[in-house]
Amino acid sequence: MQTFLITGGAGFIGSNFILKARKEQWANIINLDKLTYASNPLTLAELQDDSGYNFVRGDIGDIELINNFLDQHQPDAIINFAAESHVDRSILSPQDFIQTNVLGTFQLLEASRAYYEKLSAQRQKQFRFLHISTDEVYGSLTQTDPAFREDTPYAPNSPYAASKAGSDHLVRAYYHTYGLPTLTTNCSNNYGPRQFPEKLIPLIILNALNGKPLPIYGDGQNIRDWLYVEDHCEAVYLVLQQSSIGETYNIGGNNEQTNLAVVEKICALLDELAPKPNFHYSSLITFVKDRPGHDRRYAIDSSKIKQDLGWEPKESFDSGLLKTIQWYLNNSTWVEQVQSGAYHTWIQQNYGDRKAALSH
Ligand code: NAD
Ligand code: TYD
């Protein structure tokens, strides 16, 4: 069986990928993660007795550690999920985003290139460096613009998006300049189990269950294209197995929703799953001051991955959201663990000054 090095595998998407990879026996996994605030040791606790899974704490920007690590573990592929990933945090403190997303990816590419050059011709043919990126690198769409394609020009608007765009360009350059066999995927907003509750969907589920306000930035009409995380993981594996090297693929859910519609859907599902007498969760909806530079609309044109690799999302938004809410209802220990002191500090930092800007 092949061995994959997963970076950032203790975060949301990486952990879902690892659990699926072990369940489906896609590969043995070594997970290299710095364990920032966004990770949770409980997330992969179920793999503690799995001999096909190994965890190493480390930073993708620590080139010495990565050099030794690659020589020791000899992976057949590297999938780079590691990143600072939250737009609001990138607005309040962009430094960490440049450090990990740009410089960290650069160091990881350097180490991968040195490692690749030492591989036998046979192993070089099989080796892949797959970089996980986002649709946010393409900027913002109007209501009538066509969806993002792989050849849409990059126009990142937030420090997060700019740092991911920088990393995508470096990955591209390492393919064209050094022949490193890279692949890049640009995915839309993911949702599902194990997402840190700073992102919209888990934040709304947990605030609602705790009777707290449900903060909607601006007028709530910003649009995102939501994809269930397992669909994303399957697309990543398919690209890794079947794509020609140097390719990029957009991955989306064909599921554009306004933020207000998403929050109202969560409230309606919670009214059924966790009903409270004479109370509707939607009464907690609170419009607050907008995010600076808030992109209006994202939409993905997934026709290339559908045509080339036959991938399409399997989960509908209704069924995916139901599974997600049920997961948060059934995993209160995980939730308590991530809502630690540092989480409260973040909530105060991000929402303290927003207050209710508009009534609902
Ligand atoms: P996340 O924030 O939940 O997890 C990121 C993980 O990376 C954490 O476990 C963290 O500890 C680790 N990490 C951070 N800096 C590191 C470093 N320097 N070295 C090693 N590990 C480090 O993020 P996520 O939502 O799982 O996103 C994973 C990837 O997918 C990111 O690259 C992100 O840009 C991309 N992406 C995310 C979404 C989404 O909706 N969440 C959509 C498209 C693309
Ligand atoms: P988020 O989950 O942070 O993802 P991204 O900014 O990467 O798309 O936010 C999704 C959308 O929800 C985005 O338009 C911002 C909005 N949002 C709110 O309205 N309120 C909130 O408290 C948060 C965190 C996000």
Coordinates of C-alpha atoms and ligand atoms in Angstrom, one line a residue:
M1 CA 0.0 0.0 0.0
Q2 CA 1.2 3.6 -0.7
T3 CA 2.1 6.1 2.0
F4 CA 0.7 9.6 1.9
L5 CA 2.2 12.5 3.9
I6 CA -0.8 14.6 4.9
T7 CA 0.1 18.1 6.2
G8 CA -2.5 19.8 8.4
G9 CA -4.3 16.5 8.9
A10 CA -5.5 17.5 12.4
G11 CA -7.7 20.2 11.0
F12 CA -11.2 20.0 9.4
I13 CA -10.7 18.8 5.8
G14 CA -7.4 16.9 6.4
S15 CA -8.9 14.9 9.3
N16 CA -11.9 13.9 7.2
F17 CA -9.5 12.9 4.4
I18 CA -7.4 10.8 6.7
L19 CA -10.4 9.0 8.3
K20 CA -11.7 8.2 4.8
A21 CA -8.3 7.1 3.5
R22 CA -7.9 4.6 6.4
K23 CA -11.5 3.4 6.2
E24 CA -11.3 2.8 2.4
Q25 CA -7.7 1.6 2.6
W26 CA -6.5 4.2 0.1
A27 CA -3.1 4.5 1.8
N28 CA -1.1 4.4 5.0
I29 CA -0.9 7.9 6.4
I30 CA 1.6 10.1 8.1
N31 CA 0.0 13.2 9.5
L32 CA 2.3 16.2 10.0
D33 CA 0.5 19.0 11.8
K34 CA 1.7 22.0 13.9
L35 CA -1.4 21.6 16.1
T36 CA -2.6 25.3 16.0
Y37 CA -5.8 26.4 17.7
A38 CA -7.7 24.9 14.7
S39 CA -6.8 21.4 15.5
N40 CA -8.1 19.1 18.1
P41 CA -6.4 15.9 19.4
L42 CA -9.8 14.2 19.8
T43 CA -10.4 14.5 16.1
L44 CA -8.3 11.5 15.2
A45 CA -8.4 9.6 18.5
E46 CA -10.2 6.7 16.8
L47 CA -7.0 6.0 14.9
Q48 CA -4.7 5.6 17.9
D49 CA -4.5 1.8 17.5
D50 CA -4.3 1.9 13.7
S51 CA -0.8 0.8 12.6
G52 CA -1.3 2.4 9.2
Y53 CA -1.5 5.9 10.8
N54 CA 1.2 8.0 12.3
F55 CA 1.2 11.5 13.7
V56 CA 4.2 13.9 13.9
R57 CA 3.9 17.4 15.4
G58 CA 5.7 19.8 13.2
D59 CA 5.6 23.0 11.0
I60 CA 5.7 22.8 7.2
G61 CA 8.0 25.8 7.4
D62 CA 10.7 23.9 9.3
I63 CA 12.8 22.7 6.4
E64 CA 15.2 20.7 8.4
L65 CA 12.4 18.7 10.1
I66 CA 10.7 18.2 6.7
N67 CA 13.9 17.1 5.0
N68 CA 14.6 14.5 7.7
F69 CA 11.0 13.5 7.8
L70 CA 10.8 12.8 4.1
D71 CA 14.0 10.8 4.1
Q72 CA 12.8 8.7 7.0
H73 CA 9.2 8.1 5.9
Q74 CA 9.6 7.9 2.1
P75 CA 6.1 9.0 1.1
D76 CA 4.6 8.3 -2.3
A77 CA 2.6 11.5 -2.3
I78 CA 2.4 14.7 -0.3
I79 CA -1.0 16.4 0.2
N80 CA -0.7 19.8 1.6
F81 CA -3.8 20.7 3.6
A82 CA -1.8 22.8 6.2
A83 CA -2.8 26.4 6.3
E84 CA -4.2 29.3 8.3
S85 CA -7.7 29.1 6.9
H86 CA -10.0 31.7 8.4
V87 CA -10.7 35.0 6.5
D88 CA -11.7 37.0 9.6
R89 CA -8.5 36.0 11.4
S90 CA -6.5 37.0 8.3
I91 CA -8.0 40.5 8.6
L92 CA -7.2 40.9 12.2
S93 CA -3.7 39.3 12.0
P94 CA -2.3 38.6 8.5
Q95 CA 1.2 37.7 9.6
D96 CA 0.5 34.0 10.4
F97 CA -1.1 33.6 7.0
I98 CA 2.0 34.8 5.1
Q99 CA 4.2 32.7 7.4
T100 CA 2.4 29.4 6.9
N101 CA 0.5 29.7 3.6
V102 CA 3.3 31.4 1.6
L103 CA 6.6 30.7 3.4
G104 CA 5.6 27.4 4.8
T105 CA 4.4 26.1 1.4
F106 CA 7.7 27.4 -0.1
Q107 CA 9.8 25.4 2.4
L108 CA 7.6 22.3 1.9
L109 CA 8.1 22.6 -1.9
E110 CA 11.9 23.0 -1.4
A111 CA 12.1 19.9 0.7
S112 CA 9.8 18.0 -1.7
R113 CA 12.0 19.0 -4.6
A114 CA 15.2 17.8 -2.8
Y115 CA 13.4 14.5 -1.9
Y116 CA 12.0 14.0 -5.4
E117 CA 15.4 14.4 -7.0
K118 CA 16.8 11.5 -4.8
L119 CA 14.0 9.1 -5.8
S120 CA 14.5 6.3 -8.3
A121 CA 13.1 6.9 -11.8
Q122 CA 10.4 4.4 -11.1
R123 CA 9.3 6.2 -7.8
Q124 CA 9.6 9.6 -9.5
K125 CA 7.0 8.5 -12.0
Q126 CA 4.5 7.8 -9.2
F127 CA 5.3 10.7 -6.9
R128 CA 2.8 13.6 -6.6
F129 CA 2.7 16.8 -4.6
L130 CA -1.0 17.8 -4.3
H131 CA -1.7 21.3 -3.1
I132 CA -5.2 22.0 -1.6
S133 CA -6.4 25.5 -2.3
T134 CA -9.6 27.6 -2.4
D135 CA -11.9 29.3 -4.8
E136 CA -11.3 32.6 -2.9
V137 CA -8.1 33.1 -5.0
Y138 CA -10.4 34.2 -7.9
G139 CA -12.0 37.1 -6.0
S140 CA -15.6 38.1 -6.0
L141 CA -18.4 37.6 -8.6
T142 CA -21.5 39.7 -9.3
Q143 CA -24.9 38.0 -9.5
T144 CA -24.6 37.6 -13.3
D145 CA -20.9 36.7 -13.7
P146 CA -20.1 33.2 -14.9
A147 CA -18.8 30.8 -12.3
F148 CA -15.0 30.5 -11.7
R149 CA -13.2 28.3 -14.2
E150 CA -9.6 27.0 -13.9
D151 CA -8.5 29.8 -16.3
T152 CA -10.3 32.6 -14.4
P153 CA -7.6 35.2 -13.6
Y154 CA -6.6 35.3 -9.9
A155 CA -7.9 38.4 -8.0
P156 CA -7.6 37.6 -4.3
N157 CA -9.2 40.2 -2.0
S158 CA -8.5 39.1 1.6
P159 CA -5.1 38.5 3.2
Y160 CA -6.1 34.8 3.4
A161 CA -7.0 34.6 -0.3
A162 CA -3.8 36.5 -1.2
S163 CA -1.7 34.1 0.8
K164 CA -3.4 31.1 -0.8
A165 CA -2.9 32.7 -4.3
G166 CA 0.8 33.1 -3.5
S167 CA 1.1 29.5 -2.5
D168 CA -0.7 28.3 -5.7
H169 CA 1.7 30.4 -7.8
L170 CA 4.7 28.8 -6.1
V171 CA 3.3 25.3 -6.7
R172 CA 2.8 26.1 -10.4
A173 CA 6.3 27.5 -10.6
Y174 CA 7.8 24.3 -9.1
Y175 CA 6.1 22.3 -11.7
H176 CA 7.2 24.5 -14.6
T177 CA 10.7 25.3 -13.4
Y178 CA 11.8 22.1 -11.6
G179 CA 9.5 19.5 -13.0
L180 CA 8.1 18.6 -9.5
P181 CA 5.0 16.6 -10.3
T182 CA 2.4 18.9 -8.7
L183 CA -1.4 19.1 -8.8
T184 CA -3.6 21.9 -7.4
T185 CA -7.3 21.8 -6.4
N186 CA -9.3 25.0 -5.8
C187 CA -12.4 24.1 -3.8
S188 CA -15.5 26.0 -2.7
N189 CA -16.7 26.4 1.0
N190 CA -16.7 23.0 2.8
Y191 CA -19.0 22.0 5.6
G192 CA -19.4 18.8 7.6
P193 CA -18.3 17.1 10.8
R194 CA -15.1 18.3 12.7
Q195 CA -15.1 21.9 11.4
F196 CA -13.8 24.4 13.9
P197 CA -16.7 26.6 15.1
E198 CA -15.3 29.9 13.8
K199 CA -16.6 29.1 10.4
L200 CA -20.2 30.0 9.5
I201 CA -22.0 26.7 9.7
P202 CA -20.6 25.2 13.0
L203 CA -20.7 28.6 14.6
I204 CA -24.4 29.0 13.8
I205 CA -25.2 25.4 15.0
L206 CA -23.4 25.8 18.3
N207 CA -24.6 29.4 19.0
A208 CA -28.2 28.4 18.3
L209 CA -27.9 25.4 20.7
N210 CA -26.5 27.7 23.4
G211 CA -29.3 30.3 22.8
K212 CA -26.7 32.9 21.6
P213 CA -27.2 35.4 18.8
L214 CA -26.6 34.1 15.2
P215 CA -24.4 36.8 13.7
I216 CA -25.0 37.5 10.0
Y217 CA -22.5 39.9 8.4
G218 CA -24.0 42.8 6.4
D219 CA -27.3 42.1 4.6
G220 CA -26.8 38.3 4.6
Q221 CA -27.0 38.2 0.8
N222 CA -23.4 37.2 0.2
I223 CA -23.4 33.9 -1.7
R224 CA -21.1 30.8 -1.2
D225 CA -21.1 27.5 -3.0
W226 CA -21.3 24.8 -0.3
L227 CA -19.7 21.4 -0.7
Y228 CA -20.0 18.5 1.8
V229 CA -16.5 17.7 3.0
E230 CA -16.5 14.0 2.1
D231 CA -17.3 14.9 -1.5
H232 CA -14.2 17.1 -1.4
C233 CA -12.1 14.3 0.0
E234 CA -13.2 11.9 -2.8
A235 CA -12.4 14.6 -5.4
V236 CA -8.9 15.1 -4.0
Y237 CA -8.2 11.3 -4.1
L238 CA -9.5 11.1 -7.6
V239 CA -7.2 13.9 -8.8
L240 CA -4.3 12.3 -7.0
Q241 CA -4.9 9.0 -8.7
Q242 CA -5.9 10.0 -12.2
S243 CA -4.9 13.5 -13.1
S244 CA -2.0 14.4 -15.4
I245 CA 0.7 16.2 -13.6
G246 CA 0.7 20.0 -13.6
E247 CA -3.1 20.2 -13.7
T248 CA -5.4 22.3 -11.6
Y249 CA -9.0 21.4 -10.9
N250 CA -11.9 23.5 -9.5
I251 CA -14.1 21.5 -7.1
G252 CA -17.6 22.8 -6.2
G253 CA -21.0 21.8 -4.9
N254 CA -23.3 23.2 -7.5
N255 CA -25.0 24.7 -4.5
E256 CA -25.0 28.5 -4.3
Q257 CA -26.8 29.8 -1.2
T258 CA -27.0 33.2 0.5
N259 CA -25.7 33.3 4.0
L260 CA -29.2 34.1 5.3
A261 CA -30.7 31.1 3.5
V262 CA -28.0 28.8 5.1
V263 CA -28.7 30.2 8.6
E264 CA -32.5 29.9 8.1
K265 CA -32.1 26.3 7.0
I266 CA -30.0 25.4 10.0
C267 CA -32.6 27.0 12.3
A268 CA -35.4 25.0 10.6
L269 CA -33.5 21.7 11.0
L270 CA -32.7 22.5 14.7
D271 CA -36.4 23.2 15.3
E272 CA -37.0 19.6 14.3
L273 CA -33.9 18.0 15.9
A274 CA -33.6 19.9 19.1
P275 CA -37.0 21.6 19.6
K276 CA -37.7 24.1 22.4
P277 CA -41.3 24.9 23.4
N278 CA -42.7 28.2 22.0
F279 CA -39.3 29.0 20.4
H280 CA -37.9 29.2 16.9
Y281 CA -34.1 29.3 16.5
S282 CA -34.5 31.9 13.8
S283 CA -35.5 34.4 16.5
L284 CA -31.7 34.5 17.4
I285 CA -30.7 35.8 13.9
T286 CA -28.8 39.1 14.4
F287 CA -27.4 41.2 11.5
V288 CA -24.0 42.6 12.5
K289 CA -21.4 44.9 11.0
D290 CA -20.0 43.5 7.7
R291 CA -16.6 41.9 7.2
P292 CA -14.2 44.5 5.5
G293 CA -13.8 43.7 1.8
H294 CA -16.4 40.9 2.1
D295 CA -16.6 39.1 -1.3
R296 CA -20.1 39.1 -2.6
R297 CA -20.4 35.8 -4.4
Y298 CA -18.4 32.7 -5.1
A299 CA -19.4 30.1 -7.6
I300 CA -17.5 27.2 -9.1
D301 CA -17.7 25.7 -12.6
S302 CA -16.8 22.0 -11.9
S303 CA -17.2 20.9 -15.5
K304 CA -13.4 20.1 -16.0
I305 CA -13.2 17.6 -13.1
K306 CA -16.6 16.1 -14.2
Q307 CA -15.4 15.7 -17.8
D308 CA -11.8 14.6 -17.1
L309 CA -12.4 12.4 -14.0
G310 CA -16.1 11.8 -13.8
W311 CA -16.4 13.5 -10.4
E312 CA -19.7 15.0 -9.1
P313 CA -20.8 15.8 -5.6
K314 CA -23.0 13.0 -4.1
E315 CA -24.4 14.7 -1.0
S316 CA -27.4 17.2 -1.3
F317 CA -27.3 20.3 0.8
D318 CA -30.3 19.1 2.8
S319 CA -28.8 15.6 3.6
G320 CA -25.3 17.0 4.2
L321 CA -26.6 19.7 6.6
L322 CA -28.6 17.1 8.5
K323 CA -25.6 14.9 8.9
T324 CA -23.5 17.8 10.0
I325 CA -26.0 19.0 12.7
Q326 CA -26.4 15.5 14.0
W327 CA -22.6 15.1 14.3
Y328 CA -22.4 18.3 16.4
L329 CA -25.4 17.2 18.5
N330 CA -23.7 13.8 19.1
N331 CA -20.1 15.0 19.8
S332 CA -20.4 17.3 22.8
T333 CA -17.0 16.3 24.2
W334 CA -15.3 17.4 21.0
V335 CA -17.2 20.6 21.0
E336 CA -16.3 21.4 24.7
Q337 CA -12.7 20.7 23.9
V338 CA -12.5 23.2 21.0
Q339 CA -14.5 25.9 22.9
S340 CA -11.6 26.5 25.3
G341 CA -10.3 29.8 26.7
A342 CA -8.6 30.7 23.4
Y343 CA -11.9 30.3 21.6
H344 CA -13.6 32.7 23.9
T345 CA -10.9 35.3 23.3
W346 CA -11.4 34.9 19.5
I347 CA -15.2 35.4 19.8
Q348 CA -14.6 38.5 21.8
Q349 CA -12.0 39.8 19.3
N350 CA -14.2 39.2 16.2
Y351 CA -17.6 39.9 17.5
G352 CA -17.1 42.4 20.4
D353 CA -17.0 45.4 18.1
R354 CA -19.5 44.3 15.6
K355 CA -22.6 44.6 17.8
A356 CA -26.0 44.5 16.2
A357 CA -25.7 46.9 13.3
L358 CA -29.1 46.3 11.8
S359 CA -32.1 44.8 13.5
H360 CA -33.9 41.8 12.0
Ligands
NAD1 P1 -8.3 24.1 9.3 O1 -7.9 25.5 9.7 O2 -9.4 23.4 9.9 O3 -7.0 23.2 9.5 C1 -5.7 23.6 9.2 C2 -4.7 22.6 9.9 O4 -3.4 23.0 9.5 C3 -4.8 22.6 11.4 O5 -4.8 21.3 11.9 C4 -3.5 23.3 11.8 O6 -2.9 22.9 13.0 C5 -2.5 23.0 10.6 N1 -1.5 23.9 10.4 C6 -1.6 25.3 10.4 N2 -0.4 25.8 10.2 C7 0.5 24.8 10.0 C8 1.9 24.7 9.8 N3 2.7 25.8 9.6 N4 2.5 23.5 9.7 C9 1.7 22.3 9.9 N5 0.4 22.4 10.1 C10 -0.2 23.6 10.2 O7 -8.4 24.2 7.7 P2 -9.3 23.4 6.7 O8 -10.7 24.0 6.7 O9 -9.2 21.9 7.1 O10 -8.6 23.7 5.4 C11 -7.6 22.8 4.9 C12 -7.1 23.3 3.5 O11 -8.2 23.4 2.6 C13 -6.5 24.7 3.6 O12 -5.4 24.8 2.8 C14 -7.6 25.7 3.1 O13 -7.0 26.8 2.5 C15 -8.2 24.8 2.1 N6 -9.7 25.0 1.8 C16 -10.6 25.1 2.9 C17 -11.9 25.3 2.6 C18 -12.9 25.3 3.7 O14 -14.1 25.6 3.4 N7 -12.6 25.0 4.9 C19 -12.4 25.4 1.3 C20 -11.4 25.4 0.2 C21 -10.1 25.1 0.5
TYD2 P1 -16.7 31.5 6.5 O1 -17.3 30.3 7.0 O2 -15.8 32.3 7.4 O3 -16.0 31.2 5.1 P2 -15.4 32.2 4.0 O4 -15.3 33.5 4.5 O5 -14.1 31.5 3.7 O6 -16.4 32.1 2.8 O7 -17.9 32.5 6.1 C1 -18.9 32.1 5.1 C2 -19.8 33.2 4.8 O8 -20.6 33.5 6.0 C3 -19.1 34.5 4.5 O9 -19.8 35.2 3.5 C4 -19.1 35.3 5.8 C5 -20.3 34.9 6.5 N1 -20.3 34.9 8.0 C6 -21.3 35.5 8.7 O10 -22.2 36.1 8.1 N2 -21.3 35.5 10.0 C7 -20.3 34.9 10.7 O11 -20.2 34.9 12.0 C8 -19.2 34.2 10.0 C9 -18.1 33.5 10.7 C10 -19.3 34.2 8.6

